[in-house]
mmCIF file of C-alpha atoms in Angstrom:
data_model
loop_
_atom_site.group_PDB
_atom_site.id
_atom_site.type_symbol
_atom_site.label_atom_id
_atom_site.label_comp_id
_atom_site.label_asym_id
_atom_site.label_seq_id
_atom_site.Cartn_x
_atom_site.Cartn_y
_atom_site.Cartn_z
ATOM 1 C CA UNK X 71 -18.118 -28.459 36.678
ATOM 2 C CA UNK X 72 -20.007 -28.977 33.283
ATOM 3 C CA UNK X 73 -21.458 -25.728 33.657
ATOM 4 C CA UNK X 74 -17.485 -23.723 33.901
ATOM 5 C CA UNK X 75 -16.408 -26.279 31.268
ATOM 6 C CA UNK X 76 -19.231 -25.452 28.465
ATOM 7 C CA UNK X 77 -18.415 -21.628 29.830
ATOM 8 C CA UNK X 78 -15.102 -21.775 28.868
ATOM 9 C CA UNK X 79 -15.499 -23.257 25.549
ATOM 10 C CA UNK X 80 -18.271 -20.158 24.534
ATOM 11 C CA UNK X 81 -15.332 -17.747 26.026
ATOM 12 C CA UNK X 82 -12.413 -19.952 23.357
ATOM 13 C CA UNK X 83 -15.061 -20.100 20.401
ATOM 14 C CA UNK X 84 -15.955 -16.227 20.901
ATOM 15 C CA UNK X 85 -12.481 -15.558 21.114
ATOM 16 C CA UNK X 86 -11.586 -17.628 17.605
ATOM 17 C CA UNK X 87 -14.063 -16.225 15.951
ATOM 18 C CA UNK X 88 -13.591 -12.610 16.833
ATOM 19 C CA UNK X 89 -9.714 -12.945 15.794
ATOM 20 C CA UNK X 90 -10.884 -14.710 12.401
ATOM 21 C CA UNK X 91 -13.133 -12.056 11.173
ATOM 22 C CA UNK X 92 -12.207 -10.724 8.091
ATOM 23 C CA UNK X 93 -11.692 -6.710 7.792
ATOM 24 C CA UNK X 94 -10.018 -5.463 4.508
ATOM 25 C CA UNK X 95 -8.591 -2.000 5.083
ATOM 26 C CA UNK X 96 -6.497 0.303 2.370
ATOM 27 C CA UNK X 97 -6.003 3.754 1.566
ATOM 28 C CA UNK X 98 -7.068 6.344 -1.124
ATOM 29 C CA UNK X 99 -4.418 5.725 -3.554
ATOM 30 C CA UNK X 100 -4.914 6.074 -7.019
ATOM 31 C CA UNK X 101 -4.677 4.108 -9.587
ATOM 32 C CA UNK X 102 -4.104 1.112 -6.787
ATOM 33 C CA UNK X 103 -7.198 1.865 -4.833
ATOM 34 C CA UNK X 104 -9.520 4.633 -4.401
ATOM 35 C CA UNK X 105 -13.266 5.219 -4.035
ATOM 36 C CA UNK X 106 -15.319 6.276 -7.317
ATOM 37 C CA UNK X 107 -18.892 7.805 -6.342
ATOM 38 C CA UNK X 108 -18.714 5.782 -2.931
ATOM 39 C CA UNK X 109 -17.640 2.605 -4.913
ATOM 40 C CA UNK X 110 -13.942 0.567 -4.195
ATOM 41 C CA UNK X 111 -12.292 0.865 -7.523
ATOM 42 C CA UNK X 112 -8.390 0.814 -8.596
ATOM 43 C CA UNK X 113 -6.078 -2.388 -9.737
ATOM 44 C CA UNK X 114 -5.106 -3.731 -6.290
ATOM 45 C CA UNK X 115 -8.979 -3.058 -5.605
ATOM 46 C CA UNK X 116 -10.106 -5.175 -8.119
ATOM 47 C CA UNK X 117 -7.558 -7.960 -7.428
ATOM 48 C CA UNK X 118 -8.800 -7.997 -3.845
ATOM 49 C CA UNK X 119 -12.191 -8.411 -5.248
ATOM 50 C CA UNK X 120 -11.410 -11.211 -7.209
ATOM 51 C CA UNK X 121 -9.983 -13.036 -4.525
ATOM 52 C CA UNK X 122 -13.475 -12.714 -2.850
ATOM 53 C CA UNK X 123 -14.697 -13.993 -5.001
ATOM 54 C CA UNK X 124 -13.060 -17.016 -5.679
ATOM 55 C CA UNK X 125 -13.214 -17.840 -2.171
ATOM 56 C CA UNK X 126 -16.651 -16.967 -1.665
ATOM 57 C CA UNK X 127 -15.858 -14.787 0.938
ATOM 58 C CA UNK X 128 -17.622 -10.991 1.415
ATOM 59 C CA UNK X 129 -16.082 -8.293 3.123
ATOM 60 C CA UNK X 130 -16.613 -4.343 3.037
ATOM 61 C CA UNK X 131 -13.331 -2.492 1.947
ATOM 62 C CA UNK X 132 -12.174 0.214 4.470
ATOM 63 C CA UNK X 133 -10.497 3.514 2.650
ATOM 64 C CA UNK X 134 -8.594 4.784 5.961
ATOM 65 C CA UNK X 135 -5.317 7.447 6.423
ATOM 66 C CA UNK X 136 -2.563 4.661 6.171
ATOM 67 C CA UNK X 137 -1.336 4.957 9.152
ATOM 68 C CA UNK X 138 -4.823 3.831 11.020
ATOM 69 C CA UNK X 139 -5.037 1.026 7.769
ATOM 70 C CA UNK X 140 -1.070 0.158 8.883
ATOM 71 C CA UNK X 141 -1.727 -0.134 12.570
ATOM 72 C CA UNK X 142 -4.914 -2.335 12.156
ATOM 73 C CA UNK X 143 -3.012 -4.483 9.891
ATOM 74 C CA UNK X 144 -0.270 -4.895 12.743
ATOM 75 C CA UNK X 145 -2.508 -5.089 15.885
ATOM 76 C CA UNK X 146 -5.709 -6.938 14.613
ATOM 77 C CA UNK X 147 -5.804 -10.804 13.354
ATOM 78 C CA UNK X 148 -8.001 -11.034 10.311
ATOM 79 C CA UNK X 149 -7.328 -7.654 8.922
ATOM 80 C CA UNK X 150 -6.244 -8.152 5.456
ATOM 81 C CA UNK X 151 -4.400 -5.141 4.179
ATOM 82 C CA UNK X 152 -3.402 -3.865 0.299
ATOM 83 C CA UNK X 153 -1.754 -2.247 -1.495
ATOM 84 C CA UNK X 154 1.386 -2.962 0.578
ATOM 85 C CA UNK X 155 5.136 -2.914 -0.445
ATOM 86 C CA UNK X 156 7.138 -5.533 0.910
ATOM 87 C CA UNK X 157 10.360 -4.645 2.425
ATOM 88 C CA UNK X 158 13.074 -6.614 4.676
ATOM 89 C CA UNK X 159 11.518 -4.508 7.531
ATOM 90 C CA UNK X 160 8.530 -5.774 7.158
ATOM 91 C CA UNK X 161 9.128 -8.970 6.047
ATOM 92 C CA UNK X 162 8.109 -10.701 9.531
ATOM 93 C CA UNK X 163 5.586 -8.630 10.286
ATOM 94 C CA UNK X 164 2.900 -9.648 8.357
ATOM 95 C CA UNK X 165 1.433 -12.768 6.968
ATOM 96 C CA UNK X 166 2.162 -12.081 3.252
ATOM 97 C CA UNK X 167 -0.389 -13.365 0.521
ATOM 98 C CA UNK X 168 0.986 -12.441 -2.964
ATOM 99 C CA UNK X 169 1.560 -9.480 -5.557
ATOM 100 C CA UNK X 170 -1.284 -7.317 -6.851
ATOM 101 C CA UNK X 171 0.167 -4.533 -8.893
ATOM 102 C CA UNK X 172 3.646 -3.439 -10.515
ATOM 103 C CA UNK X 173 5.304 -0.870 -8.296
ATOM 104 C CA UNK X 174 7.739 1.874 -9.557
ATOM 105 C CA UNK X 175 9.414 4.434 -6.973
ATOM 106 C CA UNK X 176 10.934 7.508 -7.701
ATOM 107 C CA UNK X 177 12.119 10.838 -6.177
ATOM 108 C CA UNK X 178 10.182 13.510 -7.910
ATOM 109 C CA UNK X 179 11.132 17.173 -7.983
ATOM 110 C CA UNK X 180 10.291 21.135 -9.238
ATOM 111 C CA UNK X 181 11.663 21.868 -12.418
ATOM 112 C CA UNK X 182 13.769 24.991 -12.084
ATOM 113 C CA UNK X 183 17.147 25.995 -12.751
ATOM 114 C CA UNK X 184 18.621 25.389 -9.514
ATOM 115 C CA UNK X 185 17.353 21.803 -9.294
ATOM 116 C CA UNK X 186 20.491 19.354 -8.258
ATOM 117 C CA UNK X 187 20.938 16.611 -10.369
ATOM 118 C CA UNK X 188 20.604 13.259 -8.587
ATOM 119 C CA UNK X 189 22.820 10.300 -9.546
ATOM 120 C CA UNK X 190 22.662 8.467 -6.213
ATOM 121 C CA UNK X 191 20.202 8.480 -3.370
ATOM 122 C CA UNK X 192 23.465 9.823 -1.547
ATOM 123 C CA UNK X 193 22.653 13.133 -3.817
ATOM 124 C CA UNK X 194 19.340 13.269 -1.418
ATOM 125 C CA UNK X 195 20.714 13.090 1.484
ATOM 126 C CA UNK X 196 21.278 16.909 2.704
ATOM 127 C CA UNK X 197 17.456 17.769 0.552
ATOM 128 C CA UNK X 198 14.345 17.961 2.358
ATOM 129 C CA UNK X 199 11.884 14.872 1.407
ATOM 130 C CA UNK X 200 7.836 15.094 2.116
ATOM 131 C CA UNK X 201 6.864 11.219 3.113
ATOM 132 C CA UNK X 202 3.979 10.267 4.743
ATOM 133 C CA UNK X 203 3.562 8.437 7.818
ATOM 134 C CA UNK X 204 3.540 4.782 8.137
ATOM 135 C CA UNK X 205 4.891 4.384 4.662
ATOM 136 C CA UNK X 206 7.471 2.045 3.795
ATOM 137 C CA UNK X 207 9.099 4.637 1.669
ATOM 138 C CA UNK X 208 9.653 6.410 5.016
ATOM 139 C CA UNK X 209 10.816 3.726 6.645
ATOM 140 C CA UNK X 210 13.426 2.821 4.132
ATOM 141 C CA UNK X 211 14.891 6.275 3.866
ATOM 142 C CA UNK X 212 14.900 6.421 7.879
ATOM 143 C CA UNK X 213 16.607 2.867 7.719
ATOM 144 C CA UNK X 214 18.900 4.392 5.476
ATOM 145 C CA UNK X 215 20.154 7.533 7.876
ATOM 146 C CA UNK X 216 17.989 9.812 6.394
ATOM 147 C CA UNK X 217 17.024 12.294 8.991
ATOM 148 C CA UNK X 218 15.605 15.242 6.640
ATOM 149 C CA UNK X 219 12.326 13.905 6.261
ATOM 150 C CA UNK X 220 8.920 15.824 6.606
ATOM 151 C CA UNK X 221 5.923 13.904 7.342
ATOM 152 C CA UNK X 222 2.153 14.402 6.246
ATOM 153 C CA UNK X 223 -0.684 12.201 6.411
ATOM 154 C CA UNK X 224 -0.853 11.623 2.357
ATOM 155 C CA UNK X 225 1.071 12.359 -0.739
ATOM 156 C CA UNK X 226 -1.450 14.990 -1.986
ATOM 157 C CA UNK X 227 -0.328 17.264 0.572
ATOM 158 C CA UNK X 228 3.702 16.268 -0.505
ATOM 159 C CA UNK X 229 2.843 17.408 -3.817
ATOM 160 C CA UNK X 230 1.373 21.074 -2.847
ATOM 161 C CA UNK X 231 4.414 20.963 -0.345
ATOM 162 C CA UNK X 232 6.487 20.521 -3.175
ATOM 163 C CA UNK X 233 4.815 22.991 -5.823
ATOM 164 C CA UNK X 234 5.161 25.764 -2.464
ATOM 165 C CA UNK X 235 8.885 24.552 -2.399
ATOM 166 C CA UNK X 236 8.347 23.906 1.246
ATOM 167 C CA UNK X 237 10.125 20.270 0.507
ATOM 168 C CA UNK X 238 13.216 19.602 -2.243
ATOM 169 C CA UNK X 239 11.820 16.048 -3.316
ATOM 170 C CA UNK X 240 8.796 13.696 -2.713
ATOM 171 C CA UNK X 241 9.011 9.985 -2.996
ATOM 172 C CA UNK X 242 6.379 8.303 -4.241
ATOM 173 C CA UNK X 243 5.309 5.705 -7.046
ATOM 174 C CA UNK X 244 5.479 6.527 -10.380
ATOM 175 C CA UNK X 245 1.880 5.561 -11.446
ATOM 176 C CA UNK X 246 0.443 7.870 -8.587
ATOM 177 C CA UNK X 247 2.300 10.949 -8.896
ATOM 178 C CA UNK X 248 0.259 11.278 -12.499
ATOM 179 C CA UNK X 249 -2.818 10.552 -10.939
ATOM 180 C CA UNK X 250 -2.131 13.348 -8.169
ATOM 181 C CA UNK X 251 -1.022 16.112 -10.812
ATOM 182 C CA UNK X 252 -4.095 15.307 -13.116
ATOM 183 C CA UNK X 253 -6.044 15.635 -9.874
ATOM 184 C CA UNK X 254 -4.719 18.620 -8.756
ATOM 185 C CA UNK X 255 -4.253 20.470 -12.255
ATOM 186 C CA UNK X 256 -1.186 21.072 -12.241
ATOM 187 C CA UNK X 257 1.043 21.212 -15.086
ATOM 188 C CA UNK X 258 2.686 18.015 -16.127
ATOM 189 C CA UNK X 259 5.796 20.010 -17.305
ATOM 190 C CA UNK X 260 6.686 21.094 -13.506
ATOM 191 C CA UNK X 261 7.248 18.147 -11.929
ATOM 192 C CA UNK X 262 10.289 15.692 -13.474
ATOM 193 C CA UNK X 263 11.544 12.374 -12.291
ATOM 194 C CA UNK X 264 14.864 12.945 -10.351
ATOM 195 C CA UNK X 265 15.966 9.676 -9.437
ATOM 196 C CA UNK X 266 13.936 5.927 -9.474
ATOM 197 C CA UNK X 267 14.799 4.078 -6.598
ATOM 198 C CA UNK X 268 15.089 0.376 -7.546
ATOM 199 C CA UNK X 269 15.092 -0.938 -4.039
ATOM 200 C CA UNK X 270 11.278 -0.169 -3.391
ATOM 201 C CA UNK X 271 10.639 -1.021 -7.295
ATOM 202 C CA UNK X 272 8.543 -4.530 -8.028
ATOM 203 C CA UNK X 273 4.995 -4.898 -6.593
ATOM 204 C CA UNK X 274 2.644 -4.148 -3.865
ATOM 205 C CA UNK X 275 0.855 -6.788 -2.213
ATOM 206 C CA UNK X 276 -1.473 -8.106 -0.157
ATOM 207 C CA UNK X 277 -0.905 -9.116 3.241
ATOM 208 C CA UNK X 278 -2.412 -10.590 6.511
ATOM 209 C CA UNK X 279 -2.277 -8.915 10.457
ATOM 210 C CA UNK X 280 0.500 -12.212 10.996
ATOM 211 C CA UNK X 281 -1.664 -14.295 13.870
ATOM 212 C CA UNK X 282 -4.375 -14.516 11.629
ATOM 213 C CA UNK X 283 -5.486 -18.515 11.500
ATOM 214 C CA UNK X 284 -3.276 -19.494 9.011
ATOM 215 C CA UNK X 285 -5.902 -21.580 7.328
ATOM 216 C CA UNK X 286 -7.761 -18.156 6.368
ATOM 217 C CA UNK X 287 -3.870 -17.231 4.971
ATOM 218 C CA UNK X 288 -3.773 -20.533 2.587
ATOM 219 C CA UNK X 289 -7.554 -19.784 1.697
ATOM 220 C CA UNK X 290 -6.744 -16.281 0.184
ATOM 221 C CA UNK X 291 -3.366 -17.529 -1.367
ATOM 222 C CA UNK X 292 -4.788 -20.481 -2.979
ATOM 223 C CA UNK X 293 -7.574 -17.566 -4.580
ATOM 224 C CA UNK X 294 -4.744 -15.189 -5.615
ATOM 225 C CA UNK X 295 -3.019 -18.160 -7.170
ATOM 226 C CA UNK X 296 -6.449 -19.316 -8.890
ATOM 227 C CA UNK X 297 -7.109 -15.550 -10.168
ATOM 228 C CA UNK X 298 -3.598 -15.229 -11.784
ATOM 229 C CA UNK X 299 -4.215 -18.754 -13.223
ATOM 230 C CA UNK X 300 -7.476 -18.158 -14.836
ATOM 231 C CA UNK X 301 -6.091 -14.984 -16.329
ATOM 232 C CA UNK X 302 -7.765 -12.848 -14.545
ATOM 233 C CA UNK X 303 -4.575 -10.936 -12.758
ATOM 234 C CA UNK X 304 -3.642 -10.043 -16.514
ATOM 235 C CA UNK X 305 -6.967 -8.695 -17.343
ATOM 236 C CA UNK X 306 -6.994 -6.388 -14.550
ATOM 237 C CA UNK X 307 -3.643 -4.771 -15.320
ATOM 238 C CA UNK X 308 -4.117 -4.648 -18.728
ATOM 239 C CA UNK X 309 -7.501 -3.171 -18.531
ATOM 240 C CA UNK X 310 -4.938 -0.270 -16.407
ATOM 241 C CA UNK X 311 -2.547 -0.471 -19.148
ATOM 242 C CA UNK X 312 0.390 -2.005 -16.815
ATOM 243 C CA UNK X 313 0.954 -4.729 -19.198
ATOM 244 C CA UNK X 314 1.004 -5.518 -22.884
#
């Protein structure tokens, strides 16, 4: 009987400490997060890191598609996931930790004569818009009736979608779509803002797979608190220029 008792305890305790492993997983997204020579870099990257640090925890980063990052985030307690926008549809599905980075969404499109001129996000809703899956720009558009939307794994591929007029619009933030046309070389000039959508505007976070123990959850909001405290939050987004 002693021996199926202590049995059962190694099964519980492998259990627990399997589920509270920590696993950090993102995407390439610049300026949020991206890899530089092999090394984690960006502003939600470097918040992340500070939150480590602070709680003297170590984890490697994992740059994934975001739809494997999004899934591992669901599925998978102790899988701490960033830079993540916050949305009522997702609002109980994670275990939310705090903001990282300002956010700004827009609907982006070719500069040409025949462009339409959007006043609404009604204007959109006959155009064809690249998205990518797992996004919650996707799923707020779907939640919104839009049907017209063409899915790739990343918003690189939107933007050469978009340059080969293959898509009408792309939604995506307004700090990345600069990074992606420096990184692609295109020019600047073809590309305007059509409409910013204020509903997915404000900040991405960080967030927890929601049965992760919740005393790992205080642990890493306590650090977030202590890192915007200190002033280290600030120094981060002003050493990206996101605040005076």
């Amino acid at each position: 009987m002693k021996l199926a008792i202590l049995a059962a305890l190694c099964i519980s305790f492998a259990f627990t400490a399997k589920a509270e492993t920590l696993e950090i997983v993102t995407e390439h997204l610049p300026p949020f997060n991206y890899l530089d020579d092999g090394a984690p870099k960006g502003i939600g990257t470097e918040v992340v890191q500070a939150v480590l640090k602070e709680t003297g925890r170590a984890a490697p980063i994992q740059f994934l598609p975001w739809a494997r990052s999004y899934q591992m985030a669901l599925q998978t307690p102790g899988t701490l996931i960033y830079s993540i926008l916050r949305t009522p549809e997702r609002e109980n599905k994670f275990a939310w930790i705090g903001k990282i980075a300002p956010y700004g969404v827009s609907l982006y499109q070719l500069v040409q004569d025949n462009a339409p001129d959007l006043s609404s996000l009604e204007d959109a809703r006959l155009l064809r818009i690249g998205v990518y899956f797992g996004d919650a720009k996707a799923e707020f558009l779907q939640a919104n009736g839009f049907t017209n939307l063409s899915s790739v794994e990343n918003d690189r591929l939107n933007l050469r979608k978009l340059l080969l007029k293959r898509i009408d619009l792309m939604i995506i933030d307004d700090a990345v779509i600069n990074e992606l046309i420096e990184l692609e070389g295109v020019d600047p000039s073809k590309i305007r803002r059509a409409l910013p959508i204020q509903e997915l505007s404000g900040y991405a976070y960080m967030a927890f797979q929601k049965d992760t123990n919740p005393k790992l959850v205080e642990e890493f909001r306590r650090g977030l608190e202590k890192v915007k405290e200190t002033g280290v939050f600030d120094a981060i987004l002003e050493e990206y220029y996101l605040i005076n």
